[in-house]
Amino acid sequence: EKGGYKHFMLKEIYEQPRAVADTIAGRLQAEEGDIYLEDIGLSDEQLQQLDKIFIIACGTSWHAGLVGKFYIEKLARVPVEIDIASEFRYRDPIVGENSLTVLISQSGETADTLAGLREAKGKGGKTLCVCNVVDSSIARESDGVIYTHAGPEIGVASTKAFTTQLVALYQLALKLGRVRGLLTADQCREQVEALLTLPRKLEEALEIDGHVEEISREFMNARDFLYLGRGNQYPIALEGALKLKEISYIHAEGYPAGEMKHGPIALIDEQLPVVVLVPRNDTYEKVVSNLEEVKARGGKVIAVVSGDDSELIDKVDAIIRVPEINDDLMPLLTSIPMQLLAYHVAVFKGTDVDQPRNLAKSVTVE
Ligand code: F6R
């Protein structure tokens, strides 16, 4: 049932092009330049009236939410607050009737996320979930649902659930942008066309697997790892660090690249591998200078770059390449090396990749 793969996690990593294609399927109206979300549970008028969006989730799903905030604020210009579910529910959040609370959960059973949903509903707000498991508790109790259609995820470390969550959030942002008059049909069509290239680009991104395995062998004995990114790559840095922690038991931290000089830079020495997410975008030069700060202090840099970028070859210790795509969708591609790096390091260390110690696939305790 692992389809020839050594672990469910690896199988699920490789299923991403298909999973993402399934999340996209049926929701794009390319000709009309619109997005169709069947069970969203909100009328266009209600979507127009929203004055605030909360995003609530735990763990990897929370990281997807951090990227979702970028999508929604950029494409639909609605202010988004994002919370970890176990924080949201205890802080007496200011939820009004024109607010929408978006719950993100692969399993749909996470206790804190479910409690966050009930909190928002109890205060009279509207609720919508991005969920993978059909008819799960969170899906049933939310006013609307966007299913991710990733198929069952068995490996405890979430992979295809994450990338499909990003697609679903992107679709939600496009829908909001259209309904609220921020995106013209032409602009939306352009985004839809980019989305349609994703499965193929993910296939291409997966071709780096062998190379990432070699890099993993080289760095598997490190005691700590640092992951750096800016903007929509910062959540991917957090996600890379979480993946490594949970399956290889190596301590890792994700940090906004620009924040490094405010503390974590003190950690850098020859023993510390630093994964820097530096695809071509508006903050490229800034991230390169952060990377140079790391090198100047003897740190080992593993750079994740896009396209044929050759500027960094002489500056870093290892380079991982992902294909080019528009900046909004780049987090999906840079997620691939994050997953593969964690996976191969864990395999080299001989840990139980699919069932890491102390962790459960679905966290139903608070
Ligand atoms: C990490 C991981 C967890 C889950 C978290 C939320 O790989 O899988 O951090 O993301 O427990 O689970 P869901 O999405 O089911 O609510």
Tab-separated table of C-alpha atoms and ligand atoms in Angstrom:
chain	number	residue	atom	x	y	z
A	1	GLU	CA	0.000	0.000	0.000
A	2	LYS	CA	3.051	2.255	0.067
A	3	GLY	CA	3.086	1.862	-3.699
A	4	GLY	CA	6.739	0.857	-3.847
A	5	TYR	CA	7.915	3.704	-1.633
A	6	LYS	CA	9.858	3.005	1.543
A	7	HIS	CA	7.621	5.231	3.645
A	8	PHE	CA	4.166	6.771	3.442
A	9	MET	CA	5.785	10.159	3.841
A	10	LEU	CA	7.825	9.734	0.667
A	11	LYS	CA	4.817	8.386	-1.209
A	12	GLU	CA	2.798	11.401	-0.084
A	13	ILE	CA	5.563	13.819	-1.081
A	14	TYR	CA	5.463	12.312	-4.566
A	15	GLU	CA	1.686	12.435	-4.695
A	16	GLN	CA	1.696	16.223	-4.519
A	17	PRO	CA	1.446	16.979	-8.242
A	18	ARG	CA	-1.655	14.777	-8.397
A	19	ALA	CA	-3.064	16.030	-5.087
A	20	VAL	CA	-2.675	19.652	-6.098
A	21	ALA	CA	-4.281	18.925	-9.479
A	22	ASP	CA	-7.263	17.455	-7.615
A	23	THR	CA	-7.570	20.542	-5.402
A	24	ILE	CA	-7.539	22.737	-8.498
A	25	ALA	CA	-9.938	20.573	-10.493
A	26	GLY	CA	-13.476	21.783	-11.005
A	27	ARG	CA	-12.943	25.120	-9.289
A	28	LEU	CA	-11.461	27.128	-12.092
A	29	GLN	CA	-13.531	28.935	-14.609
A	30	ALA	CA	-10.650	29.864	-16.825
A	31	GLU	CA	-12.732	31.424	-19.597
A	32	GLU	CA	-14.787	33.542	-17.234
A	33	GLY	CA	-11.753	34.368	-15.102
A	34	ASP	CA	-13.442	33.247	-11.929
A	35	ILE	CA	-13.257	30.671	-9.158
A	36	TYR	CA	-16.039	28.351	-8.221
A	37	LEU	CA	-16.209	27.236	-4.575
A	38	GLU	CA	-19.194	25.000	-4.253
A	39	ASP	CA	-19.633	24.625	-0.518
A	40	ILE	CA	-18.277	27.938	0.698
A	41	GLY	CA	-21.571	28.595	2.503
A	42	LEU	CA	-21.463	32.362	1.978
A	43	SER	CA	-23.252	34.439	-0.621
A	44	ASP	CA	-21.338	36.930	-2.764
A	45	GLU	CA	-23.029	39.660	-0.777
A	46	GLN	CA	-21.772	38.208	2.504
A	47	LEU	CA	-18.269	37.939	1.057
A	48	GLN	CA	-18.470	41.606	0.036
A	49	GLN	CA	-19.459	42.664	3.533
A	50	LEU	CA	-16.637	40.948	5.386
A	51	ASP	CA	-14.555	43.418	7.348
A	52	LYS	CA	-12.076	41.017	8.862
A	53	ILE	CA	-10.810	37.484	8.486
A	54	PHE	CA	-9.364	35.326	11.233
A	55	ILE	CA	-7.324	32.276	10.339
A	56	ILE	CA	-7.042	29.613	13.029
A	57	ALA	CA	-4.993	26.414	12.919
A	58	CYS	CA	-2.251	24.353	14.572
A	59	GLY	CA	1.186	23.184	13.451
A	60	THR	CA	1.699	22.763	9.734
A	61	SER	CA	-1.837	23.965	9.027
A	62	TRP	CA	-0.979	27.175	10.875
A	63	HIS	CA	2.006	27.616	8.551
A	64	ALA	CA	-0.375	27.304	5.595
A	65	GLY	CA	-2.481	29.994	7.255
A	66	LEU	CA	0.506	32.337	7.447
A	67	VAL	CA	0.868	32.070	3.666
A	68	GLY	CA	-2.919	32.429	3.313
A	69	LYS	CA	-2.744	35.797	5.052
A	70	PHE	CA	-0.402	37.027	2.319
A	71	TYR	CA	-2.781	35.734	-0.364
A	72	ILE	CA	-5.943	37.247	1.078
A	73	GLU	CA	-4.475	40.616	1.995
A	74	LYS	CA	-2.750	40.941	-1.368
A	75	LEU	CA	-5.532	39.755	-3.657
A	76	ALA	CA	-8.639	40.789	-1.725
A	77	ARG	CA	-7.368	43.540	0.628
A	78	VAL	CA	-9.272	42.238	3.651
A	79	PRO	CA	-7.334	42.480	6.924
A	80	VAL	CA	-6.356	39.044	8.214
A	81	GLU	CA	-5.428	38.058	11.738
A	82	ILE	CA	-3.873	34.681	12.171
A	83	ASP	CA	-3.745	32.734	15.397
A	84	ILE	CA	-2.594	29.412	16.681
A	85	ALA	CA	-5.855	27.758	17.719
A	86	SER	CA	-4.856	27.178	21.339
A	87	GLU	CA	-4.144	30.917	21.662
A	88	PHE	CA	-7.193	32.220	19.810
A	89	ARG	CA	-9.743	30.465	21.954
A	90	TYR	CA	-8.483	31.892	25.220
A	91	ARG	CA	-7.915	35.500	24.220
A	92	ASP	CA	-11.530	36.606	23.906
A	93	PRO	CA	-11.106	37.551	20.208
A	94	ILE	CA	-13.148	40.428	18.818
A	95	VAL	CA	-15.351	38.485	16.415
A	96	GLY	CA	-18.253	40.346	14.814
A	97	GLU	CA	-21.005	39.275	12.460
A	98	ASN	CA	-19.090	40.530	9.439
A	99	SER	CA	-15.989	38.605	10.331
A	100	LEU	CA	-15.079	35.295	8.792
A	101	THR	CA	-13.067	32.749	10.729
A	102	VAL	CA	-11.202	30.296	8.522
A	103	LEU	CA	-10.227	27.050	10.233
A	104	ILE	CA	-7.470	25.048	8.575
A	105	SER	CA	-7.165	21.393	9.514
A	106	GLN	CA	-6.066	18.312	7.623
A	107	SER	CA	-7.838	15.893	9.955
A	108	GLY	CA	-10.767	18.115	10.839
A	109	GLU	CA	-10.555	16.716	14.370
A	110	THR	CA	-7.899	18.843	16.079
A	111	ALA	CA	-9.375	19.732	19.458
A	112	ASP	CA	-8.054	23.283	19.735
A	113	THR	CA	-9.069	24.164	16.186
A	114	LEU	CA	-12.543	22.772	16.798
A	115	ALA	CA	-12.765	24.828	19.995
A	116	GLY	CA	-11.664	27.926	18.027
A	117	LEU	CA	-14.459	27.267	15.555
A	118	ARG	CA	-17.015	27.049	18.347
A	119	GLU	CA	-15.651	30.229	19.900
A	120	ALA	CA	-16.039	32.160	16.627
A	121	LYS	CA	-19.486	30.722	15.955
A	122	GLY	CA	-20.602	31.401	19.496
A	123	LYS	CA	-19.744	35.053	18.984
A	124	GLY	CA	-21.913	35.255	15.888
A	125	GLY	CA	-19.139	35.227	13.285
A	126	LYS	CA	-19.158	33.307	10.031
A	127	THR	CA	-16.988	30.215	9.701
A	128	LEU	CA	-15.347	28.363	6.852
A	129	CYS	CA	-12.906	25.483	6.988
A	130	VAL	CA	-10.134	24.268	4.735
A	131	CYS	CA	-10.159	20.607	5.484
A	132	ASN	CA	-8.949	17.311	4.033
A	133	VAL	CA	-11.163	14.758	5.744
A	134	VAL	CA	-14.709	14.781	4.423
A	135	ASP	CA	-17.411	14.960	7.085
A	136	SER	CA	-14.935	15.447	9.917
A	137	SER	CA	-16.089	17.369	13.006
A	138	ILE	CA	-14.705	20.700	11.847
A	139	ALA	CA	-16.172	20.244	8.348
A	140	ARG	CA	-19.582	19.447	9.804
A	141	GLU	CA	-19.708	22.325	12.251
A	142	SER	CA	-18.401	25.064	9.923
A	143	ASP	CA	-20.829	27.134	7.860
A	144	GLY	CA	-18.831	26.377	4.742
A	145	VAL	CA	-16.009	24.134	3.626
A	146	ILE	CA	-13.274	24.052	1.010
A	147	TYR	CA	-12.025	20.484	0.775
A	148	THR	CA	-8.389	19.982	-0.138
A	149	HIS	CA	-8.914	16.605	-1.858
A	150	ALA	CA	-5.370	15.497	-1.047
A	151	GLY	CA	-6.473	11.916	-0.359
A	152	PRO	CA	-5.657	10.123	2.907
A	153	GLU	CA	-2.464	11.312	4.565
A	154	ILE	CA	-0.928	8.513	6.637
A	155	GLY	CA	2.560	9.818	7.459
A	156	VAL	CA	2.398	11.823	10.678
A	157	ALA	CA	4.482	14.594	9.111
A	158	SER	CA	2.092	16.548	6.950
A	159	THR	CA	3.169	17.079	3.331
A	160	LYS	CA	0.501	16.924	0.629
A	161	ALA	CA	-2.096	18.260	3.062
A	162	PHE	CA	0.020	21.397	3.407
A	163	THR	CA	0.527	22.134	-0.286
A	164	THR	CA	-3.136	21.510	-1.069
A	165	GLN	CA	-4.108	23.843	1.792
A	166	LEU	CA	-2.042	26.538	0.085
A	167	VAL	CA	-3.930	25.964	-3.168
A	168	ALA	CA	-7.294	26.122	-1.394
A	169	LEU	CA	-6.341	29.358	0.364
A	170	TYR	CA	-5.189	30.815	-2.928
A	171	GLN	CA	-8.528	29.930	-4.479
A	172	LEU	CA	-10.311	31.572	-1.574
A	173	ALA	CA	-8.218	34.729	-1.980
A	174	LEU	CA	-8.956	34.852	-5.730
A	175	LYS	CA	-12.657	34.341	-5.091
A	176	LEU	CA	-12.688	37.167	-2.537
A	177	GLY	CA	-10.675	39.382	-4.848
A	178	ARG	CA	-13.163	38.828	-7.675
A	179	VAL	CA	-16.305	39.287	-5.599
A	180	ARG	CA	-14.966	42.401	-3.906
A	181	GLY	CA	-13.953	43.970	-7.204
A	182	LEU	CA	-10.204	43.964	-6.635
A	183	LEU	CA	-9.404	41.554	-9.422
A	184	THR	CA	-10.660	41.888	-12.956
A	185	ALA	CA	-11.606	38.759	-14.872
A	186	ASP	CA	-8.380	39.139	-16.859
A	187	GLN	CA	-6.234	39.366	-13.740
A	188	CYS	CA	-7.978	36.370	-12.258
A	189	ARG	CA	-7.534	34.405	-15.485
A	190	GLU	CA	-3.819	35.085	-15.336
A	191	GLN	CA	-3.624	33.666	-11.799
A	192	VAL	CA	-5.738	30.700	-12.807
A	193	GLU	CA	-3.354	29.973	-15.662
A	194	ALA	CA	-0.420	30.055	-13.237
A	195	LEU	CA	-2.265	27.649	-10.934
A	196	LEU	CA	-2.760	25.258	-13.812
A	197	THR	CA	1.010	25.011	-14.324
A	198	LEU	CA	1.546	23.945	-10.722
A	199	PRO	CA	1.285	20.151	-11.029
A	200	ARG	CA	3.909	20.133	-13.791
A	201	LYS	CA	6.195	22.476	-11.801
A	202	LEU	CA	5.872	20.281	-8.730
A	203	GLU	CA	6.924	17.287	-10.836
A	204	GLU	CA	9.958	19.246	-11.926
A	205	ALA	CA	10.716	20.318	-8.355
A	206	LEU	CA	10.701	16.671	-7.275
A	207	GLU	CA	13.549	15.928	-9.683
A	208	ILE	CA	15.954	17.421	-7.132
A	209	ASP	CA	15.346	14.496	-4.793
A	210	GLY	CA	18.685	12.741	-5.392
A	211	HIS	CA	20.602	15.968	-4.924
A	212	VAL	CA	18.771	16.779	-1.692
A	213	GLU	CA	19.579	13.263	-0.470
A	214	GLU	CA	23.307	13.948	-0.953
A	215	ILE	CA	23.037	17.236	0.910
A	216	SER	CA	21.152	15.470	3.703
A	217	ARG	CA	23.959	12.935	4.060
A	218	GLU	CA	26.449	15.749	4.395
A	219	PHE	CA	24.543	17.593	7.127
A	220	MET	CA	22.782	14.770	8.992
A	221	ASN	CA	25.060	14.996	12.015
A	222	ALA	CA	24.402	18.645	12.764
A	223	ARG	CA	22.941	19.302	16.191
A	224	ASP	CA	20.871	22.303	15.154
A	225	PHE	CA	19.576	23.845	11.935
A	226	LEU	CA	18.398	27.361	11.192
A	227	TYR	CA	15.904	28.138	8.395
A	228	LEU	CA	15.540	31.671	7.037
A	229	GLY	CA	13.041	33.279	4.684
A	230	ARG	CA	11.247	36.580	4.105
A	231	GLY	CA	7.670	37.400	3.175
A	232	ASN	CA	5.742	34.383	1.998
A	233	GLN	CA	8.913	32.283	2.318
A	234	TYR	CA	9.101	32.882	6.069
A	235	PRO	CA	6.260	30.412	6.765
A	236	ILE	CA	8.112	27.902	4.583
A	237	ALA	CA	11.190	28.387	6.769
A	238	LEU	CA	9.017	27.605	9.803
A	239	GLU	CA	7.600	24.575	8.031
A	240	GLY	CA	11.058	23.312	7.031
A	241	ALA	CA	12.214	23.564	10.632
A	242	LEU	CA	9.111	21.802	11.941
A	243	LYS	CA	9.471	18.929	9.450
A	244	LEU	CA	13.103	18.409	10.469
A	245	LYS	CA	12.344	18.546	14.197
A	246	GLU	CA	9.476	16.144	14.150
A	247	ILE	CA	10.989	13.324	12.134
A	248	SER	CA	14.767	13.595	12.609
A	249	TYR	CA	14.723	14.944	16.206
A	250	ILE	CA	17.280	17.593	15.281
A	251	HIS	CA	16.611	20.947	16.875
A	252	ALA	CA	15.691	23.497	14.227
A	253	GLU	CA	14.347	27.025	14.155
A	254	GLY	CA	12.678	29.008	11.421
A	255	TYR	CA	13.259	32.746	11.460
A	256	PRO	CA	12.387	35.770	9.346
A	257	ALA	CA	15.705	36.426	7.575
A	258	GLY	CA	15.680	40.108	8.549
A	259	GLU	CA	15.241	39.299	12.227
A	260	MET	CA	18.391	37.205	12.460
A	261	LYS	CA	20.600	40.108	13.442
A	262	HIS	CA	18.361	40.748	16.440
A	263	GLY	CA	19.494	37.645	18.257
A	264	PRO	CA	19.877	34.311	16.498
A	265	ILE	CA	22.987	35.455	14.653
A	266	ALA	CA	24.813	34.699	17.908
A	267	LEU	CA	24.229	31.000	17.257
A	268	ILE	CA	26.146	30.939	14.017
A	269	ASP	CA	29.397	29.008	13.824
A	270	GLU	CA	30.971	26.365	11.541
A	271	GLN	CA	28.726	23.710	13.038
A	272	LEU	CA	25.456	25.353	12.075
A	273	PRO	CA	23.761	24.607	8.741
A	274	VAL	CA	21.491	27.485	7.696
A	275	VAL	CA	18.860	26.821	5.061
A	276	VAL	CA	18.120	30.079	3.257
A	277	LEU	CA	15.048	30.382	1.041
A	278	VAL	CA	16.079	32.816	-1.633
A	279	PRO	CA	13.964	32.509	-4.797
A	280	ARG	CA	13.991	35.491	-7.173
A	281	ASN	CA	11.515	38.051	-5.899
A	282	ASP	CA	11.338	41.610	-4.586
A	283	THR	CA	13.321	40.838	-1.451
A	284	TYR	CA	16.003	38.761	-3.183
A	285	GLU	CA	18.826	41.248	-2.559
A	286	LYS	CA	17.877	41.590	1.091
A	287	VAL	CA	17.923	37.852	1.649
A	288	VAL	CA	21.254	37.582	-0.160
A	289	SER	CA	22.738	40.092	2.255
A	290	ASN	CA	21.332	38.076	5.196
A	291	LEU	CA	22.952	35.016	3.668
A	292	GLU	CA	26.267	36.858	3.428
A	293	GLU	CA	26.008	37.740	7.111
A	294	VAL	CA	25.735	34.029	7.866
A	295	LYS	CA	28.720	33.163	5.666
A	296	ALA	CA	30.830	35.930	7.205
A	297	ARG	CA	30.409	34.206	10.567
A	298	GLY	CA	31.393	30.800	9.286
A	299	GLY	CA	27.897	29.299	9.009
A	300	LYS	CA	27.182	26.650	6.387
A	301	VAL	CA	24.581	27.884	3.913
A	302	ILE	CA	22.200	25.659	1.993
A	303	ALA	CA	20.470	28.015	-0.444
A	304	VAL	CA	17.137	27.265	-2.102
A	305	VAL	CA	17.093	29.253	-5.349
A	306	SER	CA	14.747	29.481	-8.324
A	307	GLY	CA	15.273	28.935	-12.036
A	308	ASP	CA	18.799	29.236	-13.368
A	309	ASP	CA	20.000	31.660	-10.692
A	310	SER	CA	23.783	31.319	-10.663
A	311	GLU	CA	24.626	34.368	-8.590
A	312	LEU	CA	25.036	32.444	-5.359
A	313	ILE	CA	27.049	29.454	-6.511
A	314	ASP	CA	30.352	30.746	-5.133
A	315	LYS	CA	28.826	32.139	-1.988
A	316	VAL	CA	27.180	29.088	-0.466
A	317	ASP	CA	27.913	25.508	0.563
A	318	ALA	CA	25.030	23.834	-1.244
A	319	ILE	CA	22.414	24.914	-3.762
A	320	ILE	CA	18.957	23.483	-4.271
A	321	ARG	CA	17.030	24.635	-7.329
A	322	VAL	CA	13.293	24.854	-7.821
A	323	PRO	CA	11.560	25.930	-11.061
A	324	GLU	CA	10.356	29.486	-11.630
A	325	ILE	CA	6.721	30.323	-10.985
A	326	ASN	CA	4.944	33.502	-9.918
A	327	ASP	CA	5.824	34.748	-6.447
A	328	ASP	CA	2.471	33.805	-4.899
A	329	LEU	CA	2.868	30.160	-5.830
A	330	MET	CA	6.581	29.878	-5.083
A	331	PRO	CA	5.951	28.681	-1.488
A	332	LEU	CA	4.508	25.474	-2.938
A	333	LEU	CA	7.690	24.770	-4.848
A	334	THR	CA	10.109	25.648	-2.043
A	335	SER	CA	8.126	23.333	0.267
A	336	ILE	CA	9.382	20.347	-1.733
A	337	PRO	CA	13.065	20.594	-0.726
A	338	MET	CA	11.969	21.307	2.884
A	339	GLN	CA	10.093	18.014	2.966
A	340	LEU	CA	12.811	16.036	1.172
A	341	LEU	CA	15.606	17.379	3.351
A	342	ALA	CA	13.779	16.416	6.540
A	343	TYR	CA	12.869	13.041	5.078
A	344	HIS	CA	16.376	12.040	3.994
A	345	VAL	CA	18.044	13.256	7.176
A	346	ALA	CA	15.549	11.175	9.175
A	347	VAL	CA	16.144	8.105	7.017
A	348	PHE	CA	19.922	8.456	7.440
A	349	LYS	CA	19.455	8.762	11.184
A	350	GLY	CA	17.247	5.689	11.216
A	351	THR	CA	14.234	7.222	12.952
A	352	ASP	CA	10.673	6.008	12.500
A	353	VAL	CA	9.738	8.441	9.738
A	354	ASP	CA	6.029	7.660	9.486
A	355	GLN	CA	5.439	7.322	13.229
A	356	PRO	CA	7.781	9.757	14.983
A	357	ARG	CA	7.993	9.420	18.750
A	358	ASN	CA	5.496	11.284	20.941
A	359	LEU	CA	3.352	12.376	17.994
A	360	ALA	CA	-0.129	11.421	16.829
A	361	LYS	CA	-1.678	12.062	13.431
A	362	SER	CA	-4.738	13.636	14.917
A	363	VAL	CA	-4.482	15.655	18.125
A	364	THR	CA	-7.818	15.401	19.899
A	365	VAL	CA	-6.588	16.558	23.302
A	366	GLU	CA	-6.434	20.229	24.221
B	1	F6R	C1	3.156	18.468	11.362
B	1	F6R	C2	1.776	18.124	11.602
B	1	F6R	C3	1.034	18.825	12.687
B	1	F6R	C4	-0.396	19.136	12.229
B	1	F6R	C5	-1.222	19.706	13.392
B	1	F6R	C6	-2.598	20.118	12.938
B	1	F6R	O1	3.695	17.754	10.313
B	1	F6R	O2	1.235	17.286	10.923
B	1	F6R	O3	1.686	19.991	13.077
B	1	F6R	O4	-0.336	20.026	11.160
B	1	F6R	O5	-1.310	18.761	14.425
B	1	F6R	O6	-3.318	19.033	12.433
B	1	F6R	P1	-4.599	19.234	11.565
B	1	F6R	O7	-4.210	19.896	10.303
B	1	F6R	O8	-5.137	17.841	11.336
B	1	F6R	O9	-5.563	20.070	12.363
